[in-house]
Amino acid sequence: MIIKINDDYFRISFHHERKPIAPHQKRGKKEQEWTSCLMEKIDPDSRRVLWVIDEKRAYCSLHDNFSKSEGRRRSLTRALAGFPREQRKQAWAAIWEARRKVTDEPCSL
């Protein structure tokens, strides 16, 4: 998804990943799961990446069931942590607005 914060455009993408767990670490689960949030600053005309802002991950505990929507929220929160508060508020507002255009589920990211 592409959002605008002040006069800058950013592309945000999420990737859900999993990795097998070593046999001695297994506690009921066979895989470690996480969601990555990649945030890139882009040129609005050509959609070319100018630079990568940040990539953050949200890991699931081996004892919990993984929720993709919760992983997306947490990894995005970590990626936005370097921005000032006002810009974070603008980013979340733009993200929710873009999400509402895709689906009618206002509480899902």
XYZ file of C-alpha atoms in Angstrom:
109
model
C 0.000 0.000 0.000
C 1.165 3.538 -0.698
C 0.564 6.327 1.801
C 1.414 10.028 1.931
C 2.925 11.640 5.023
C 3.393 15.396 4.656
C 4.793 15.629 1.098
C 6.550 12.245 1.066
C 5.180 8.993 -0.344
C 5.888 5.641 1.268
C 5.207 2.073 0.191
C 4.424 -0.361 2.988
C 4.459 -4.088 2.364
C 4.033 -7.057 4.685
C 5.483 -10.553 4.424
C 4.456 -13.493 6.565
C 7.303 -15.960 7.073
C 7.901 -19.171 8.940
C 10.903 -21.318 9.729
C 11.122 -24.895 11.061
C 12.120 -25.186 14.698
C 14.981 -27.411 15.815
C 13.745 -30.642 17.456
C 15.166 -29.742 20.903
C 13.232 -26.407 20.910
C 9.801 -27.777 20.031
C 7.087 -27.111 22.573
C 4.013 -28.132 20.664
C 4.790 -26.087 17.541
C 6.773 -27.135 14.503
C 7.505 -23.682 13.081
C 8.507 -20.201 14.244
C 6.340 -17.550 12.550
C 6.756 -13.823 12.081
C 5.524 -10.893 10.009
C 7.902 -8.398 8.406
C 6.940 -4.835 7.553
C 9.050 -3.168 4.851
C 8.727 0.615 4.586
C 10.233 2.360 1.540
C 10.232 5.991 0.448
C 9.206 6.199 -3.210
C 9.044 8.726 -6.023
C 5.307 9.411 -6.560
C 5.576 9.711 -10.357
C 7.689 6.697 -11.276
C 6.929 4.584 -8.163
C 10.694 3.966 -7.991
C 12.185 3.267 -4.552
C 14.314 6.167 -3.371
C 15.467 4.426 -0.197
C 14.405 1.796 2.288
C 13.270 3.424 5.519
C 13.064 0.366 7.743
C 12.145 -3.296 7.989
C 10.826 -4.538 11.309
C 9.536 -7.921 12.439
C 6.944 -9.133 14.910
C 7.618 -12.664 16.153
C 5.108 -15.077 17.594
C 5.885 -16.865 20.828
C 6.220 -20.632 20.557
C 3.345 -20.924 23.027
C 0.860 -18.705 21.134
C -1.205 -19.048 17.998
C 0.002 -16.638 15.332
C -2.354 -13.919 14.115
C -1.347 -12.293 10.822
C -3.322 -9.117 11.505
C -1.720 -8.702 14.943
C 1.714 -9.328 13.396
C 1.072 -6.651 10.764
C 0.010 -4.132 13.417
C 3.010 -4.800 15.637
C 5.604 -4.794 12.852
C 4.149 -1.574 11.393
C 4.199 0.063 14.834
C 7.897 -0.810 15.116
C 8.625 0.502 11.602
C 6.930 3.830 12.407
C 8.722 4.218 15.751
C 11.422 6.464 14.230
C 8.923 9.068 13.042
C 7.714 12.009 15.158
C 4.324 11.555 16.816
C 2.420 13.811 14.403
C 3.768 11.919 11.391
C 2.873 8.583 13.004
C -0.698 9.825 13.488
C -0.841 10.876 9.821
C 0.557 7.506 8.758
C -2.016 5.512 10.737
C -4.842 7.681 9.389
C -3.613 7.166 5.803
C -3.219 3.415 6.381
C -6.740 3.009 7.742
C -8.147 5.103 4.905
C -6.317 2.994 2.302
C -7.493 -0.181 4.040
C -11.121 0.948 4.009
C -10.911 1.381 0.230
C -9.856 -2.272 -0.127
C -12.260 -3.858 2.328
C -15.174 -2.936 4.535
C -13.474 -4.398 7.634
C -12.430 -1.288 9.601
C -10.748 -3.212 12.425
C -8.502 -5.411 10.284
C -5.093 -4.348 8.954
